Amino acid sequence: MTAAAPTISVVLPARDEGDRVGATVASALGAAAEPDRLEVVVVDDCSAPGGRPVVAAGADRCRTHVIRSDRHLGVGAARNLAARHARGRVLFVTDAHARFSDGWDAEVGRLLAPRRILSVTIRDQESAWRGHGCRLVVPYMGTRWNTSPPDPASTPHVQIVSSAGTVVERELFERLGGYDEGMVHYGGFEPEFSVRAWRSGAEIVHTDAIEIAHRFKPREECASFLGTARTAIVHNCLRFGTAHLPESMILEMVRLHALEFPDHIREALVMLEARGAWRRRAELSASLRYGFDWFVRHFELRDQIGRPVPES
Amino acid sequence: MSETLQQVMLAAAEDPATLRALREDPGSLSDRFGLSGDVRDRLTHAEHLMPQARGEYLTITLHTITITAGQGL
């Protein structure tokens, strides 16, 4: 007898996360109203031998598929790979160090709709801090957390959905093309995915009914990590902006990064050309339903010092 | 316009003097590539977008480049 396909696939990339993965899997299954309708797909993104994902024997392991990559994919390509192995109708994209709120899967069933992406609340495991989706910072192409929920009097749209709590029907994820694999390693994947989703005609709706408690790295761990990821982050920001910004903001963005990160800008620009950022812009312009202007108008977006964003 | 912008970025990637001009002398870079209007204005004033507090943009969270009130990755 063949087991029924799961309804929800929890997908997560893991690199040197070790037994944190097992705790995340245990939380996802343990907090679910109907764990029998779930699966977890973990992509081991070339972890060192001591850091490979560890999942407890028994039910947790039965419902978990670990896909090993011997090449470092980066978070975007790793999530895409996990999604390709997922069998659920719904993808719950999260991180390897997360805890789920009780009944989260029932809330997914209640709130998700076609062409809708759910943004769930992210809570710091060590404090009372909560993030309710993010908003875009242009032309830097970063994001700022929303630290209060959307106005309950209106549709709770948010600009950017967090990587630790992105819920989307698999069909929509595939139609959008998943995360941009022209980006590398780390940084910028979720805001780019979010802007592309909006421009395609999807919506991102925030909910406080589902909460993911997330382990934030200590400050010194962040500094070490960023030291290794900085060139990739600069490249990804530039690729994101080249794909979506009005032309008149693109060189402004490049100069901003050149001033801020003089040791990384040249290599980032070389990568940008090699990975076809301008071709990507043309493809998106031809295929997406709306221009970036629509996103600007929908959210009354200003630039990072409060000026109007120019028309494309 | 896209072709011109791409040429500027490619030149900055390949030529250290162009990259230096991008950072330090955007007016001459604009003259060289014939940039005008809003493109030129925004390029030449990009330093106004630099963070006011040192390291503001280095405080990053989650898998986004996110500016927060002291949260880590």
Coordinates of N, CA, C and O in Angstrom, one line a residue, chain A residues 251 255, chain B residues 4 8 11 15-36 40-41 43-45:
Chain A
L251 N 22.6 52.9 -10.9 CA 24.0 53.4 -10.7 C 24.1 54.0 -9.3 O 25.2 53.9 -8.6
R255 N 26.9 52.8 -6.7 CA 27.9 53.7 -6.0 C 27.7 53.5 -4.5 O 28.7 53.6 -3.8
Chain B
T4 N 23.8 51.5 -21.7 CA 24.8 52.4 -21.1 C 25.1 52.1 -19.6 O 26.2 52.1 -19.2
V8 N 28.7 51.0 -18.0 CA 29.4 51.7 -16.9 C 29.8 50.6 -15.9 O 30.9 50.6 -15.3
A11 N 32.6 48.5 -17.1 CA 33.9 49.2 -17.1 C 34.4 49.3 -15.7 O 35.6 49.2 -15.4
D15 N 38.1 48.0 -14.9 CA 39.1 49.0 -14.9 C 39.2 49.7 -13.6 O 38.2 50.4 -13.2
P16 N 40.3 49.6 -12.8 CA 40.3 50.2 -11.5 C 40.1 51.7 -11.5 O 39.5 52.3 -10.6
A17 N 40.5 52.4 -12.6 CA 40.3 53.9 -12.7 C 38.9 54.2 -12.8 O 38.4 55.2 -12.2
T18 N 38.1 53.4 -13.5 CA 36.7 53.7 -13.6 C 36.0 53.4 -12.3 O 35.1 54.1 -11.9
L19 N 36.4 52.4 -11.6 CA 35.8 52.0 -10.3 C 36.1 53.2 -9.3 O 35.2 53.6 -8.6
R20 N 37.3 53.7 -9.4 CA 37.7 54.8 -8.5 C 36.8 56.0 -8.8 O 36.4 56.7 -7.9
A21 N 36.6 56.3 -10.1 CA 35.8 57.4 -10.5 C 34.3 57.2 -10.1 O 33.7 58.2 -9.6
L22 N 33.9 56.0 -10.1 CA 32.5 55.7 -9.6 C 32.4 56.1 -8.1 O 31.4 56.7 -7.7
R23 N 33.4 55.8 -7.4 CA 33.4 56.1 -6.0 C 33.6 57.6 -5.7 O 32.9 58.2 -4.9
E24 N 34.7 58.2 -6.3 CA 35.2 59.5 -5.9 C 34.9 60.6 -6.8 O 34.9 61.8 -6.4
D25 N 34.6 60.3 -8.1 CA 34.3 61.4 -9.0 C 33.2 61.1 -10.0 O 33.4 60.9 -11.2
P26 N 32.0 60.9 -9.5 CA 30.9 60.5 -10.3 C 30.5 61.5 -11.4 O 30.0 61.1 -12.4
G27 N 30.9 62.8 -11.2 CA 30.6 63.8 -12.2 C 31.4 63.4 -13.5 O 30.9 63.5 -14.6
S28 N 32.7 63.2 -13.3 CA 33.5 62.8 -14.5 C 33.1 61.5 -15.2 O 33.1 61.4 -16.4
L29 N 32.7 60.6 -14.3 CA 32.1 59.3 -14.9 C 30.9 59.6 -15.7 O 30.7 59.0 -16.8
S30 N 30.0 60.5 -15.2 CA 28.8 60.8 -15.9 C 29.1 61.5 -17.2 O 28.5 61.2 -18.3
D31 N 30.1 62.4 -17.2 CA 30.5 63.0 -18.5 C 31.0 62.0 -19.5 O 30.6 62.0 -20.7
R32 N 31.8 61.1 -19.0 CA 32.4 60.1 -19.9 C 31.4 59.2 -20.6 O 31.5 58.9 -21.8
F33 N 30.4 58.9 -19.8 CA 29.4 58.0 -20.4 C 28.1 58.7 -20.9 O 27.1 58.0 -21.3
G34 N 28.1 60.0 -20.8 CA 27.0 60.8 -21.3 C 25.7 60.6 -20.4 O 24.6 60.6 -20.9
L35 N 25.9 60.4 -19.1 CA 24.8 60.3 -18.2 C 24.2 61.6 -17.9 O 25.0 62.6 -17.6
S36 N 22.9 61.7 -17.8 CA 22.3 63.0 -17.5 C 21.0 62.8 -16.8 O 20.6 61.7 -16.5
R40 N 22.2 60.9 -13.5 CA 23.3 61.6 -13.0 C 23.1 62.2 -11.6 O 24.0 62.1 -10.8
D41 N 22.0 62.8 -11.4 CA 21.7 63.4 -10.1 C 21.8 62.4 -9.0 O 22.4 62.6 -7.9
L43 N 23.2 59.4 -9.0 CA 24.6 58.8 -8.9 C 25.5 59.8 -8.1 O 26.2 59.4 -7.2
T44 N 25.5 61.0 -8.5 CA 26.4 62.0 -7.8 C 26.1 62.3 -6.4 O 26.9 62.7 -5.7
H45 N 24.9 62.0 -6.0 CA 24.5 62.3 -4.6 C 24.3 61.0 -3.8 O 23.7 61.1 -2.7

